[in-house]
Tab-separated table of C-alpha atoms in Angstrom:
chain	number	residue	atom	x	y	z
Y	23	MET	CA	-67.662	41.040	-10.392
Y	24	THR	CA	-64.220	39.322	-9.858
Y	25	ILE	CA	-60.923	40.815	-9.152
Y	26	ARG	CA	-59.009	40.513	-12.298
Y	27	PHE	CA	-55.079	40.029	-12.491
Y	28	ARG	CA	-53.870	43.387	-13.511
Y	29	ALA	CA	-51.438	42.016	-16.278
Y	30	GLY	CA	-54.055	39.971	-17.804
Y	31	LEU	CA	-56.581	43.033	-18.234
Y	32	THR	CA	-53.525	45.112	-19.536
Y	33	VAL	CA	-52.943	42.542	-22.078
Y	34	LEU	CA	-56.764	42.383	-23.141
Y	35	LEU	CA	-56.928	46.343	-23.170
Y	36	ILE	CA	-54.060	46.458	-25.616
Y	37	LEU	CA	-55.763	43.794	-27.796
Y	38	MET	CA	-59.041	45.615	-27.605
Y	39	GLY	CA	-57.485	49.020	-28.485
Y	40	LYS	CA	-56.002	47.111	-31.625
Y	41	LEU	CA	-59.497	45.696	-32.563
Y	42	ALA	CA	-60.954	49.341	-32.196
Y	43	VAL	CA	-58.874	50.622	-35.024
Y	44	ALA	CA	-58.913	47.643	-37.240
Y	45	ALA	CA	-59.586	48.393	-40.844
Y	46	PRO	CA	-62.778	47.855	-42.835
Y	47	LYS	CA	-63.698	44.078	-42.942
Y	48	ASP	CA	-65.429	41.579	-45.373
Y	49	CYS	CA	-67.813	38.917	-43.325
Y	50	ASP	CA	-69.422	35.930	-44.362
Y	51	ILE	CA	-71.267	32.908	-43.120
Y	52	ASN	CA	-71.172	29.689	-44.948
Y	53	GLY	CA	-70.390	31.948	-48.002
Y	54	LYS	CA	-73.053	34.525	-47.512
Y	55	SER	CA	-72.048	38.228	-47.199
Y	56	VAL	CA	-73.062	39.415	-43.788
Y	57	SER	CA	-72.493	42.561	-41.384
Y	58	PRO	CA	-72.152	41.888	-37.541
Y	59	ASP	CA	-73.242	45.574	-37.322
Y	60	ASN	CA	-76.588	44.902	-39.451
Y	61	GLY	CA	-78.893	42.226	-37.684
Y	62	SER	CA	-81.063	41.703	-40.831
Y	63	THR	CA	-78.166	40.384	-42.708
Y	64	THR	CA	-77.594	37.465	-40.195
Y	65	ALA	CA	-81.181	37.082	-39.041
Y	66	GLY	CA	-82.033	33.191	-38.881
Y	67	LEU	CA	-78.584	32.344	-40.076
Y	68	THR	CA	-76.427	29.351	-38.057
Y	69	GLY	CA	-72.693	28.995	-38.799
Y	70	ILE	CA	-69.350	30.706	-38.325
Y	71	MET	CA	-69.109	34.059	-39.118
Y	72	ARG	CA	-65.610	34.701	-40.874
Y	73	CYS	CA	-64.253	38.497	-41.298
Y	74	ILE	CA	-61.575	39.244	-43.507
Y	75	ASP	CA	-59.355	42.515	-43.511
Y	76	ARG	CA	-60.336	44.117	-46.489
Y	77	GLU	CA	-56.897	45.535	-47.464
Y	78	SER	CA	-54.633	42.474	-46.314
Y	79	ARG	CA	-57.254	39.873	-46.814
Y	80	GLN	CA	-55.950	38.328	-43.706
Y	81	LEU	CA	-58.501	36.526	-41.103
Y	82	VAL	CA	-59.439	38.831	-38.319
Y	83	ARG	CA	-62.448	37.378	-36.654
Y	84	GLU	CA	-64.400	34.278	-36.275
Y	85	GLN	CA	-67.749	34.189	-34.334
Y	86	GLU	CA	-70.499	31.616	-33.993
Y	87	VAL	CA	-74.123	32.554	-34.725
Y	88	GLN	CA	-76.986	30.289	-33.868
Y	89	ASN	CA	-80.202	31.079	-35.588
Y	90	GLY	CA	-79.262	34.656	-35.879
Y	91	GLU	CA	-77.849	35.113	-32.552
Y	92	PHE	CA	-74.312	35.688	-31.477
Y	93	PHE	CA	-72.984	33.385	-28.903
Y	94	GLY	CA	-70.774	30.317	-28.767
Y	95	LEU	CA	-67.236	30.212	-30.215
Y	96	GLU	CA	-65.366	33.706	-30.710
Y	97	ARG	CA	-61.821	34.125	-32.045
Y	98	PHE	CA	-59.767	37.291	-33.017
Y	99	TYR	CA	-56.718	37.683	-35.018
Y	100	ASP	CA	-53.904	39.865	-35.522
Y	101	ASN	CA	-51.580	39.785	-38.539
Y	102	GLY	CA	-52.961	36.293	-39.298
Y	103	LYS	CA	-52.359	35.026	-35.577
Y	104	LEU	CA	-54.945	34.181	-32.947
Y	105	GLN	CA	-55.177	36.619	-30.252
Y	106	ARG	CA	-58.120	35.619	-28.259
Y	107	ASP	CA	-59.968	32.608	-28.355
Y	108	PHE	CA	-63.104	32.024	-25.855
Y	109	ARG	CA	-66.619	30.935	-25.762
Y	110	THR	CA	-69.883	32.987	-24.623
Y	111	ASN	CA	-73.209	31.955	-23.582
Y	112	ALA	CA	-76.822	33.014	-24.576
Y	113	LYS	CA	-76.508	36.200	-22.305
Y	114	GLY	CA	-73.210	37.096	-23.986
Y	115	ASN	CA	-71.089	36.237	-20.944
Y	116	LYS	CA	-68.043	34.265	-21.528
Y	117	GLU	CA	-68.210	30.650	-20.644
Y	118	GLY	CA	-65.800	28.121	-20.288
Y	119	GLY	CA	-62.060	28.463	-21.433
Y	120	ALA	CA	-60.589	31.604	-22.828
Y	121	LYS	CA	-57.320	32.138	-24.252
Y	122	THR	CA	-55.047	35.314	-25.037
Y	123	TYR	CA	-52.025	35.232	-27.212
Y	124	LEU	CA	-49.285	37.752	-28.089
Y	125	ALA	CA	-47.369	37.330	-31.255
Y	126	GLY	CA	-48.498	33.538	-31.225
Y	127	VAL	CA	-47.316	33.024	-27.576
Y	128	LEU	CA	-49.982	32.101	-25.150
Y	129	VAL	CA	-50.099	34.661	-22.231
Y	130	ALA	CA	-53.407	33.814	-20.254
Y	131	ASP	CA	-55.426	30.638	-19.908
Y	132	GLU	CA	-58.522	31.430	-17.939
Y	133	GLN	CA	-61.793	29.866	-17.148
Y	134	TYR	CA	-64.962	31.596	-16.878
Y	135	GLN	CA	-68.487	31.092	-15.658
Y	136	SER	CA	-71.473	33.426	-16.331
Y	137	GLY	CA	-68.809	36.070	-17.320
Y	138	SER	CA	-66.617	35.695	-14.075
Y	139	ASN	CA	-63.441	34.188	-13.701
Y	140	LEU	CA	-63.785	30.760	-11.845
Y	141	GLY	CA	-61.360	28.231	-10.976
Y	142	LEU	CA	-57.740	28.028	-11.976
Y	143	GLN	CA	-56.376	30.824	-14.289
Y	144	LYS	CA	-52.946	30.565	-15.815
Y	145	PHE	CA	-50.811	33.560	-16.818
Y	146	PHE	CA	-47.586	33.377	-18.700
Y	147	PHE	CA	-44.727	35.698	-19.928
Y	148	GLU	CA	-44.137	36.396	-23.517
Y	149	SER	CA	-41.338	33.827	-23.283
Y	150	GLY	CA	-44.119	31.456	-22.539
Y	151	ALA	CA	-42.710	30.741	-19.046
Y	152	LEU	CA	-45.344	30.637	-16.349
Y	153	GLN	CA	-45.860	33.906	-14.716
Y	154	ARG	CA	-48.931	33.276	-12.397
Y	155	LEU	CA	-51.358	30.705	-11.103
Y	156	THR	CA	-54.714	32.248	-9.509
Y	157	PHE	CA	-57.480	30.208	-8.110
Y	158	TYR	CA	-61.300	31.544	-7.886
Y	159	GLU	CA	-63.815	30.676	-5.860
Y	160	VAL	CA	-67.705	31.562	-5.966
Y	161	THR	CA	-68.625	34.166	-3.309
Y	162	LYS	CA	-72.182	35.124	-4.711
Y	163	PRO	CA	-74.152	32.804	-6.930
Y	164	ILE	CA	-76.352	34.093	-9.905
Y	165	SER	CA	-79.607	35.961	-8.446
Y	166	PRO	CA	-82.708	37.596	-10.337
Y	167	GLU	CA	-80.764	40.924	-9.819
Y	168	SER	CA	-77.702	40.179	-11.605
Y	169	PRO	CA	-76.777	37.458	-14.762
Y	170	PHE	CA	-73.469	37.235	-12.907
Y	171	ILE	CA	-71.554	35.167	-10.297
Y	172	GLU	CA	-69.682	36.803	-8.027
Y	173	THR	CA	-66.102	35.359	-7.593
Y	174	ARG	CA	-62.967	36.328	-5.461
Y	175	GLU	CA	-59.398	35.132	-5.892
Y	176	GLN	CA	-58.610	32.569	-2.981
Y	177	ALA	CA	-54.882	31.845	-3.835
Y	178	SER	CA	-52.057	32.408	-6.029
Y	179	ILE	CA	-48.627	31.665	-6.746
Y	180	THR	CA	-46.485	34.027	-8.653
Y	181	LEU	CA	-43.011	33.553	-10.541
Y	182	ASN	CA	-40.519	35.933	-11.824
Y	183	GLN	CA	-39.069	35.447	-15.240
Y	184	ASN	CA	-36.275	33.521	-13.948
Y	185	GLY	CA	-38.711	30.958	-12.709
Y	186	LYS	CA	-38.237	31.494	-9.180
Y	187	LEU	CA	-40.825	32.371	-6.619
Y	188	ARG	CA	-42.057	35.855	-6.315
Y	189	ASP	CA	-45.245	35.703	-4.058
Y	190	VAL	CA	-47.558	32.840	-2.508
Y	191	ARG	CA	-51.080	33.504	-1.242
Y	192	CYS	CA	-52.890	30.651	0.228
Y	193	ALA	CA	-56.492	29.466	0.706
Y	194	LYS	CA	-57.780	27.509	3.551
Y	195	LYS	CA	-57.172	24.326	1.516
Y	196	PRO	CA	-55.004	23.087	-1.208
Y	197	VAL	CA	-56.421	24.371	-4.764
Y	198	ILE	CA	-53.763	24.766	-7.055
Y	199	ASN	CA	-51.895	22.167	-9.156
Y	200	PHE	CA	-50.359	22.611	-12.528
Y	201	ASP	CA	-47.267	21.671	-14.164
Y	202	LYS	CA	-45.275	20.338	-10.936
Y	203	ILE	CA	-46.433	23.357	-9.013
Y	204	ASN	CA	-48.733	22.885	-6.122
Y	205	ASP	CA	-49.897	24.869	-3.022
Y	206	GLN	CA	-50.400	21.507	-0.943
Y	207	LYS	CA	-46.662	21.689	-0.151
Y	208	LEU	CA	-45.922	25.585	-0.925
Y	209	CYS	CA	-48.699	26.414	1.641
Y	210	GLY	CA	-47.720	24.030	4.235
Y	211	PHE	CA	-50.337	21.515	4.284
Y	212	GLN	CA	-47.573	18.872	4.382
Y	213	GLY	CA	-45.869	20.510	7.170
Y	214	GLU	CA	-44.596	24.034	7.938
Y	215	VAL	CA	-42.393	25.264	5.164
Y	216	GLN	CA	-40.282	28.488	4.476
Y	217	LEU	CA	-40.215	29.937	1.140
Y	218	GLU	CA	-37.539	32.205	-0.616
Y	219	LEU	CA	-39.440	34.980	-2.689
Y	220	TYR	CA	-37.386	36.886	-5.386
Y	221	SER	CA	-37.413	40.342	-7.100
Y	222	GLY	CA	-35.421	39.429	-10.249
Y	223	GLU	CA	-32.332	37.706	-8.671
Y	224	ARG	CA	-32.599	39.628	-5.099
Y	225	LEU	CA	-34.146	37.681	-2.461
Y	226	GLU	CA	-36.780	39.949	-1.312
Y	227	MET	CA	-38.593	37.996	1.377
Y	228	ARG	CA	-38.714	34.577	3.229
Y	229	LYS	CA	-42.022	33.448	4.187
Y	230	SER	CA	-43.307	30.464	6.320
Y	231	PHE	CA	-46.595	28.574	5.877
Y	232	LEU	CA	-48.593	26.190	7.651
Y	233	ASN	CA	-51.721	24.838	6.854
Y	234	GLY	CA	-52.387	27.814	4.501
Y	235	GLU	CA	-51.500	30.390	7.381
Y	236	VAL	CA	-48.439	32.743	7.172
Y	237	THR	CA	-46.478	31.871	10.435
Y	238	ALA	CA	-43.479	34.097	9.746
Y	239	THR	CA	-41.971	36.592	7.451
Y	240	LEU	CA	-38.301	38.231	6.997
Y	241	SER	CA	-38.312	40.856	4.385
Y	242	TYR	CA	-34.830	42.383	3.250
Y	243	TRP	CA	-33.692	45.762	2.006
Y	244	ASP	CA	-31.705	46.093	-1.128
Y	245	ASN	CA	-28.368	45.829	0.686
Y	246	GLY	CA	-29.470	42.410	2.194
Y	247	LYS	CA	-30.035	43.520	5.661
Y	248	ILE	CA	-33.433	42.612	7.549
Y	249	ARG	CA	-36.099	45.013	6.841
Y	250	SER	CA	-38.758	43.483	8.730
Y	251	GLU	CA	-39.693	40.049	10.561
Y	252	THR	CA	-43.021	38.851	11.942
Y	253	ALA	CA	-43.994	35.713	13.472
Y	254	THR	CA	-47.280	34.211	14.806
Y	255	ARG	CA	-46.961	31.932	17.734
Y	256	ASP	CA	-49.097	30.625	20.494
Y	257	ALA	CA	-51.827	33.280	19.704
Y	258	ARG	CA	-49.074	35.946	19.641
Y	259	TYR	CA	-48.036	38.292	16.973
Y	260	THR	CA	-44.942	39.897	16.886
Y	261	GLU	CA	-43.102	42.457	14.485
Y	262	ASN	CA	-39.906	44.072	14.405
Y	263	ARG	CA	-38.612	46.700	11.960
Y	264	PHE	CA	-35.169	47.497	11.147
Y	265	ASN	CA	-33.317	50.367	9.243
Y	266	GLN	CA	-31.032	49.997	6.397
Y	267	THR	CA	-28.067	49.601	8.966
Y	268	GLY	CA	-29.776	46.407	10.543
Y	269	VAL	CA	-30.828	48.594	13.845
Y	270	LYS	CA	-34.300	47.686	15.041
Y	271	VAL	CA	-36.341	50.761	15.107
Y	272	LYS	CA	-39.918	49.380	15.995
Y	273	GLU	CA	-41.260	46.364	18.095
Y	274	ILE	CA	-45.012	45.170	17.943
Y	275	VAL	CA	-46.640	42.523	19.960
Y	276	SER	CA	-50.363	41.718	19.519
Y	277	GLN	CA	-52.783	39.107	20.742
Y	278	VAL	CA	-54.523	37.084	17.872
Y	279	ILE	CA	-58.142	36.691	18.511
Y	280	ALA	CA	-60.253	34.303	16.458
Y	281	VAL	CA	-63.230	35.749	15.027
Y	282	GLN	CA	-66.014	34.419	12.524
Y	283	GLY	CA	-64.123	34.066	9.028
Y	284	GLY	CA	-60.631	34.367	10.197
Y	285	SER	CA	-58.849	36.441	13.204
Y	286	ARG	CA	-57.802	39.803	14.288
Y	287	ARG	CA	-54.933	41.371	16.171
Y	288	THR	CA	-55.327	43.341	19.315
Y	289	LYS	CA	-51.966	45.511	20.139
Y	290	GLU	CA	-50.665	44.557	23.666
Y	291	LEU	CA	-46.918	46.309	23.385
Y	292	GLU	CA	-45.274	48.847	21.033
Y	293	ARG	CA	-41.542	49.944	21.396
Y	294	ASP	CA	-39.667	52.603	19.161
Y	295	PHE	CA	-35.875	52.858	19.160
Y	296	HIS	CA	-33.601	55.408	17.990
Y	297	ALA	CA	-31.243	54.958	15.317
Y	298	SER	CA	-28.729	54.286	17.446
Y	299	GLY	CA	-30.775	51.173	19.207
Y	300	THR	CA	-31.779	53.203	22.242
Y	301	LEU	CA	-35.100	52.331	23.674
Y	302	VAL	CA	-36.949	55.803	23.192
Y	303	ALA	CA	-40.683	54.708	23.946
Y	304	GLU	CA	-42.895	52.242	24.950
Y	305	SER	CA	-46.743	51.518	25.120
Y	306	ARG	CA	-48.978	48.823	26.698
Y	307	TRP	CA	-52.402	47.947	26.355
Y	308	VAL	CA	-54.710	45.361	28.363
Y	309	ASN	CA	-58.028	44.131	26.728
Y	310	GLU	CA	-57.700	47.071	23.992
Y	311	GLU	CA	-57.262	49.748	26.598
Y	312	LEU	CA	-54.179	51.844	26.814
Y	313	LEU	CA	-52.497	51.006	30.027
Y	314	GLN	CA	-49.220	52.943	29.963
Y	315	GLU	CA	-46.894	55.055	27.993
Y	316	LYS	CA	-43.277	55.796	28.791
Y	317	THR	CA	-40.497	57.697	27.057
Y	318	TRP	CA	-36.619	58.073	27.354
Y	319	TYR	CA	-33.897	59.978	26.759
Y	320	LEU	CA	-31.195	58.867	24.601
Y	321	ASN	CA	-28.798	58.546	27.664
Y	322	GLY	CA	-31.212	55.931	28.944
Y	323	GLN	CA	-32.854	57.971	31.768
Y	324	PRO	CA	-36.692	58.231	31.823
Y	325	LYS	CA	-38.437	61.093	30.324
Y	326	SER	CA	-41.985	60.372	30.936
Y	327	GLN	CA	-44.556	57.946	32.136
Y	328	LEU	CA	-48.270	57.842	31.996
Y	329	ASP	CA	-50.354	55.653	33.794
Y	330	TYR	CA	-54.048	55.136	32.755
Y	331	GLN	CA	-56.751	53.705	35.127
Y	332	GLY	CA	-60.333	54.035	33.792
Y	333	PRO	CA	-61.191	57.654	33.435
Y	334	THR	CA	-58.079	59.046	35.093
Y	335	PHE	CA	-54.389	59.045	34.463
Y	336	THR	CA	-51.238	60.176	36.246
Y	337	ARG	CA	-48.227	61.508	34.706
Y	338	ASN	CA	-44.600	61.968	35.726
Y	339	ASP	CA	-42.092	63.911	34.149
Y	340	PHE	CA	-38.397	63.702	34.767
Y	341	HIS	CA	-34.889	65.460	33.984
Y	342	ASP	CA	-32.496	63.925	31.951
Y	343	ASN	CA	-30.431	62.863	35.074
Y	344	GLY	CA	-33.284	60.946	36.382
Y	345	THR	CA	-34.854	63.310	38.875
Y	346	LEU	CA	-38.510	64.070	39.128
Y	347	ALA	CA	-39.510	67.052	37.270
Y	348	PHE	CA	-43.197	67.116	37.397
Y	349	LYS	CA	-45.971	64.939	38.895
Y	350	GLY	CA	-49.797	65.323	38.422
Y	351	GLY	CA	-53.120	63.434	38.200
Y	352	TYR	CA	-55.832	64.194	35.431
Y	353	SER	CA	-59.388	62.928	34.377
Y	354	LYS	CA	-60.209	62.000	30.853
Y	355	THR	CA	-64.039	62.637	31.746
Y	356	ARG	CA	-64.959	66.225	30.318
Y	357	SER	CA	-67.390	68.302	32.516
């Protein structure tokens, strides 16, 4: 099944909860009294079943019936206002457009095929402002084993209530275009671009894209100091992390290797720094094999060094004045 947008599901569950505790209803099709819970009352009928709340006399439900079978148009109302409007196919799965409203305001405009989200989905705040655009593609079509297609989110653009970008996730090609917002430019398909992403009014991250791939990021602490920075250039991925005072505490360098369906990173260098900025540990790898580990005292003098070669390694320990304290050779192979 599809991965659904959490806010959309929350809205749907709220609405379903309201429907579950609804008061008794009076329903009819073309003026004939029917009960949706009694198939004998709808057998052979075609038309729109309309259900009225017995106490308030407000419309609560409209549902299409075709030769006694419920599929096609479905609409649900709350206090006379439209809540959900969608269509189902003969198997009872959502098909085509589906809209959700809160207090008369459109909050979700989704597209379905055989019960799964497919294509561009649009979500809105209760103010009516755009909240998120999400694009789904098919990952597994209908099979004899399942009446559903399987889809997966490929790209999304999320905004906060102030209309500023909150997050952008890109596909391998442009797929989103709605109301002057599109991922052709935002995802760097017209050239590398740096986006500013906000949490409310606070700048949370800067993210750079080229042809749908993230090439660099800068994230920030609440005080505005850089929290982390990453960059991917010439098949090398680098990452630096900082504490809230702006001091670098971690450095990672990896090689980026292309694999089927994407890429993976293999670590080549990792360094740890004290809160004062002093280097205290370093590890190096070659072809995914650990090559060397070093540590330092806070005064800058070496503390230990381990060198690996196949199944053996050597160890040197030092006093904090730099003089050798211990030296030994070991084998990693157990007897």
